XYZ file of C-alpha atoms in Angstrom:
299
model
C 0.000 0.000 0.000
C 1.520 3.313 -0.919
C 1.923 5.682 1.586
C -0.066 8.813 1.529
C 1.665 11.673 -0.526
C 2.710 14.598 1.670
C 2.537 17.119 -1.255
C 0.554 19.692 -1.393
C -1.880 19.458 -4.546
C -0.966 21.136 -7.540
C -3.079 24.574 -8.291
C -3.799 25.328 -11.216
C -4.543 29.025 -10.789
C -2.098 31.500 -11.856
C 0.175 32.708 -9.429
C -0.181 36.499 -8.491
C 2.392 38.656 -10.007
C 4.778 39.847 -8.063
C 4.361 44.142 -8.249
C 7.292 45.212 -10.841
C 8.286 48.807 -9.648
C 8.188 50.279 -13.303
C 4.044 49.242 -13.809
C 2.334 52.025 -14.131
C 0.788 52.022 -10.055
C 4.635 53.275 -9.635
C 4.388 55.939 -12.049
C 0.894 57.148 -10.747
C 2.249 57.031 -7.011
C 5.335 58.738 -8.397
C 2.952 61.776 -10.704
C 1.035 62.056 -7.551
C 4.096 63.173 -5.737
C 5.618 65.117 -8.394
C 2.670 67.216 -8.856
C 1.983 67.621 -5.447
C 5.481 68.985 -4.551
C 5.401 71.082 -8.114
C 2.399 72.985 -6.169
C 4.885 72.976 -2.831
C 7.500 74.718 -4.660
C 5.403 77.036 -6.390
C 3.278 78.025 -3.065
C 6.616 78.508 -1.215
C 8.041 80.906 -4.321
C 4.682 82.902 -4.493
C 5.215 83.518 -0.328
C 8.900 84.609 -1.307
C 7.575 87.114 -3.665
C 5.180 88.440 -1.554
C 7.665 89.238 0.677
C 9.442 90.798 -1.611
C 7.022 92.838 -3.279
C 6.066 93.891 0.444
C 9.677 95.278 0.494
C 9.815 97.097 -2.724
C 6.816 98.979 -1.993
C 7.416 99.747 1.818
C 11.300 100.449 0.845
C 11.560 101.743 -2.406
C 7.942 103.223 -3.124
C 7.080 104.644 -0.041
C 10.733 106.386 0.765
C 10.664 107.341 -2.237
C 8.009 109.353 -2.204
C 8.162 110.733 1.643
C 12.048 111.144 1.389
C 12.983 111.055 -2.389
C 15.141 108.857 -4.310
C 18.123 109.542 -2.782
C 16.790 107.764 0.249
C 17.381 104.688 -1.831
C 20.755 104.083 -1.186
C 20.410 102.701 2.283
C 18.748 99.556 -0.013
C 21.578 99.242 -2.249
C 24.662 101.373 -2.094
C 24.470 101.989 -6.038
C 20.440 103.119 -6.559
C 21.044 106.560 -6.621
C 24.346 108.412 -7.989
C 24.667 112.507 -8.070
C 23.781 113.869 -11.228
C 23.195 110.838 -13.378
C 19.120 110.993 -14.156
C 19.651 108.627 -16.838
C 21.134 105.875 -14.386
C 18.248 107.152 -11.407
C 15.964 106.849 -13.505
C 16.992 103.250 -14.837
C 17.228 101.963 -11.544
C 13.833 103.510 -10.689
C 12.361 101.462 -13.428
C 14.025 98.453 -13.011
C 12.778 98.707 -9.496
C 9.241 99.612 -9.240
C 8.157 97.814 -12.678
C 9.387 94.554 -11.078
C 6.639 94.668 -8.913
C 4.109 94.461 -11.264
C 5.959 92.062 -13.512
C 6.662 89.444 -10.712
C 2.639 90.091 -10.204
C 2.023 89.729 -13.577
C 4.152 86.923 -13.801
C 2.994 84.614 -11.139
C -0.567 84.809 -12.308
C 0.503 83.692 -15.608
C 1.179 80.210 -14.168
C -1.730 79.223 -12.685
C -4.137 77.085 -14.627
C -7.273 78.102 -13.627
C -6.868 81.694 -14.347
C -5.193 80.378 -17.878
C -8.281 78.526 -18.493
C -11.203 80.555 -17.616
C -9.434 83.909 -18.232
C -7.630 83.466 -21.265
C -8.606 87.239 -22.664
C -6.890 88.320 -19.175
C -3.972 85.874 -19.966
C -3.075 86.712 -23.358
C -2.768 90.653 -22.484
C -1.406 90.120 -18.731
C 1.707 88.071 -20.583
C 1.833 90.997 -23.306
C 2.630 92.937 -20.073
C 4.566 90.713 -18.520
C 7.080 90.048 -21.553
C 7.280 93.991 -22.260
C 8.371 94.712 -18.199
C 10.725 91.651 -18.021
C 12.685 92.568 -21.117
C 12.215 96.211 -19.950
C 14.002 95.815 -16.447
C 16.360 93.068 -17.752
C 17.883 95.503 -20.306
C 17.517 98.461 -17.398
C 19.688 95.910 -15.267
C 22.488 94.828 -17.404
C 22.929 99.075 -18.501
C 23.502 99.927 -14.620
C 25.614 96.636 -14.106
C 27.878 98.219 -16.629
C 27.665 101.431 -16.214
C 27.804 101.089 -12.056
C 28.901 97.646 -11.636
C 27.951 95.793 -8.360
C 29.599 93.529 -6.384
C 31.138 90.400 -6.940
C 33.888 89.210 -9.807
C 33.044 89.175 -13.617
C 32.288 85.672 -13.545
C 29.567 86.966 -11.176
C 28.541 89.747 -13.489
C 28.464 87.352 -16.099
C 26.010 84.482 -14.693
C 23.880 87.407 -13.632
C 23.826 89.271 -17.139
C 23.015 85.921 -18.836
C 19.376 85.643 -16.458
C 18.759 89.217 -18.783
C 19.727 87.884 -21.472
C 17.666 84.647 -21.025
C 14.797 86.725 -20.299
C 14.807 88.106 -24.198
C 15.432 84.886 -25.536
C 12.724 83.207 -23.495
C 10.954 86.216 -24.332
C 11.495 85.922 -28.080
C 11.140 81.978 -28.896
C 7.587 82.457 -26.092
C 6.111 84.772 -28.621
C 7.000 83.055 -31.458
C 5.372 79.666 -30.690
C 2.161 81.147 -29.647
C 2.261 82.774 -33.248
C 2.286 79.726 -34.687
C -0.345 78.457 -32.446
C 2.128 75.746 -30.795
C 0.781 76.022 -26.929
C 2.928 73.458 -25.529
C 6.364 75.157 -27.380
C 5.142 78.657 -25.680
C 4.386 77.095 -21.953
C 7.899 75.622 -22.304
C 10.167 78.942 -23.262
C 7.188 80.844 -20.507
C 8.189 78.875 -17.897
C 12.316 79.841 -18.615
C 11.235 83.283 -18.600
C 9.265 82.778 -15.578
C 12.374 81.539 -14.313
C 14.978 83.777 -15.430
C 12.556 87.210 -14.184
C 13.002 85.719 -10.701
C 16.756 85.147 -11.222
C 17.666 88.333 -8.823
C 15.252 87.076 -6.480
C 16.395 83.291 -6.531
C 19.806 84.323 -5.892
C 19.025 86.579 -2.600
C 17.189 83.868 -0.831
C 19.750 80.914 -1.609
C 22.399 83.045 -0.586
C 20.530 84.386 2.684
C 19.656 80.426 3.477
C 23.529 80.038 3.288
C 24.301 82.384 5.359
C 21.748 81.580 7.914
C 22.983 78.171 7.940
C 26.416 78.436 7.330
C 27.558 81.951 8.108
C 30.147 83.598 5.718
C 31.906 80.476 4.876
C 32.693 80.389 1.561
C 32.196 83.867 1.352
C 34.737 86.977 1.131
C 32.682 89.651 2.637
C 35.067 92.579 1.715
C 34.404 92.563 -2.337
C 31.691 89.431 -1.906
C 33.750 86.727 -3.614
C 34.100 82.876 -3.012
C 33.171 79.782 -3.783
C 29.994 79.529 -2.316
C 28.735 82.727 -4.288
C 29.765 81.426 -7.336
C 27.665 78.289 -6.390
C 24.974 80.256 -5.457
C 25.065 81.951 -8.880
C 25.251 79.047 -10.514
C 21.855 77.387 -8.690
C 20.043 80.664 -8.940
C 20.835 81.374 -12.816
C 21.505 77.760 -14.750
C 20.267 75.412 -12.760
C 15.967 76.295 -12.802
C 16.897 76.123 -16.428
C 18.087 72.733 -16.524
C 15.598 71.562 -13.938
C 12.854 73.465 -16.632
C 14.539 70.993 -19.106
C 13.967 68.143 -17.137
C 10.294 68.918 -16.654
C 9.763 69.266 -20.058
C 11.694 66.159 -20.709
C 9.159 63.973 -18.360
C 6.217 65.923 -20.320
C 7.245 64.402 -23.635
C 8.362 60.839 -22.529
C 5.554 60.646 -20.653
C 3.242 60.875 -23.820
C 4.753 57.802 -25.075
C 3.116 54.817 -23.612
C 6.180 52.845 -24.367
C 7.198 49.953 -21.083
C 10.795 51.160 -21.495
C 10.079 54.765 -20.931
C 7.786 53.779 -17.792
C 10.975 53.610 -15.491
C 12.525 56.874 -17.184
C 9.523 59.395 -16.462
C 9.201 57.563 -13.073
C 12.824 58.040 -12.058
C 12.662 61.753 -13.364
C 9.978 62.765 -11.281
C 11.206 61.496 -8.227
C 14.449 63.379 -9.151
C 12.570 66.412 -9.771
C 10.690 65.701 -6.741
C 13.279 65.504 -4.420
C 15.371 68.460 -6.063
C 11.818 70.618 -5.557
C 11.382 69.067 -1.754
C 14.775 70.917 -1.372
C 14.657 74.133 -3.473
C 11.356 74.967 -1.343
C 13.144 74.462 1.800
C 15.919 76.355 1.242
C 13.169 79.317 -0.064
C 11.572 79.461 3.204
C 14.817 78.949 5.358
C 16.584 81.967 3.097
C 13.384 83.792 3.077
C 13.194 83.451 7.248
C 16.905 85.162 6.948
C 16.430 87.462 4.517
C 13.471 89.325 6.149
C 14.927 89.425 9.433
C 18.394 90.372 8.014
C 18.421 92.814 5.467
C 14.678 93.606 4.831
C 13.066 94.151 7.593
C 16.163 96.186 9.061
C 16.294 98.213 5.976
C 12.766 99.398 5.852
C 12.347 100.966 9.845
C 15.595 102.061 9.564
């Protein structure tokens, strides 16, 4: 008599796949992320430029007018030089139009005013383009007609945000002519970017600072490696992170298994690289209220 079989009967139902981390579940989990920390990044920004704005007028604006122009130079050493009106009145321009272009600006990028106020979006970004070419061209004339502080290679990253501001400017206007929307969001969002280039580079270098003091920096001519790095993240690198945005956009129209992993791997880069940028906005925001701002203003 055979002895009973100890092995467990044979099923025939399919065994459940294991989960492969590049199905698409992945990629949702990893969209969901990436757009909820796009909307992070953005909120944090739009808090920075509020704060910023806030300064302009209360600084700028209102000493202006209650103790004149000249006033200005306890904001920046350079805003007003002795008998140059052409120069005054640059930096007056470049100045007080910024605060309705980074207005402007911000408006332009969110979706629900570009959907159901597209009459108010086509003529708000007419404005917006004019202003940002206006003060970019207004800033590179008094950085070489004043100069500022820093080394030429400083000069240099910060002249080529103006200069990206025309050609964002230029190719953003051209592919709306020729009715290619996603073309125009893509050079918009570089010239979103490049607008805010001042801006970028005064809270990275004020969340430095607050973490790391002056290392890095020579405070008598403000030189060193970490401005140059500073430079680099607040002029190049939104551009290359722009790239890699639009770079998920298009792969991620292609339904293609092999491209599953790419767009899911770029947006957790992104992701992560977002997680930080907004971080270091509200840290370098925190110090450059309480630093230079705020100090400047009741003084």
């Amino acid at each position: 008599m055979l002895a009973k079989s100890t092995l467990a009967p044979v099923s025939l139902k399919p065994e459940t796949p294991t989960p492969d981390p590049l199905t698409p579940t992945t990629l949702s989990a990893a969209s969901k992320l990436y757009d909820a920390i796009q909307k992070i990044a953005f909120s944090c920004l739009l808090i920075a430029q509020a704060f910023f704005v806030s300064y302009l007028i209360a600084g700028y604006g209102f000493t202006g007018v209650t103790a004149g122009v000249s006033q200005w130079n306890r904001f920046n050493s350079t805003a007003y030089v002795a008998g140059d009106s052409l120069g005054n009145a640059m930096y007056a321009a470049h100045v007080l139009l910024a605060i309705v272009m980074i207005i402007g600006g911000s408006l332009q990028l969110i979706p629900a005013i570009r959907r159901n106020y597209k009459t108010f979006h086509k003529y708000n970004g007419r404005l917006f383009v004019t202003l940002a070419c206006s003060i970019s061209l207004a800033g590179m004339y008094l950085l070489l007609s004043r100069g500022t502080v820093g080394n030429p290679l400083l000069h240099g990253l910060t002249a080529f945000s103006g200069v990206m501001v025309i050609v964002s400017s230029f190719f953003a206007i051209r592919a709306i002519r020729n009715a290619n929307v996603t073309l125009h969001q893509r050079w918009a969002l570089h010239l979103f970017l490049a607008a805010n280039g001042v801006l970028f580079f005064r809270l990275f270098i004020f969340a430095w600072m607050t973490l790391f003091g002056t290392l890095g920096i020579n405070t008598a001519d403000f030189t060193g490696p970490a401005v140059i790095s500073v430079s680099v993240l607040s002029y190049v690198a939104p551009h290359i992170i722009a790239q890699l945005i639009w770079v998920v956009k298009v792969t991620a129209t292609d339904r293609a298994t092999d491209n599953t992993n790419r767009v899911s791997l770029l947006k957790h880069l992104i992701s992560v690289t977002l997680l930080v940028v907004s971080a270091v906005f509200i840290i370098g925001l925190f110090g450059l209220t309480l630093g230079s701002w705020y100090p400047a203003v009741v003084a």
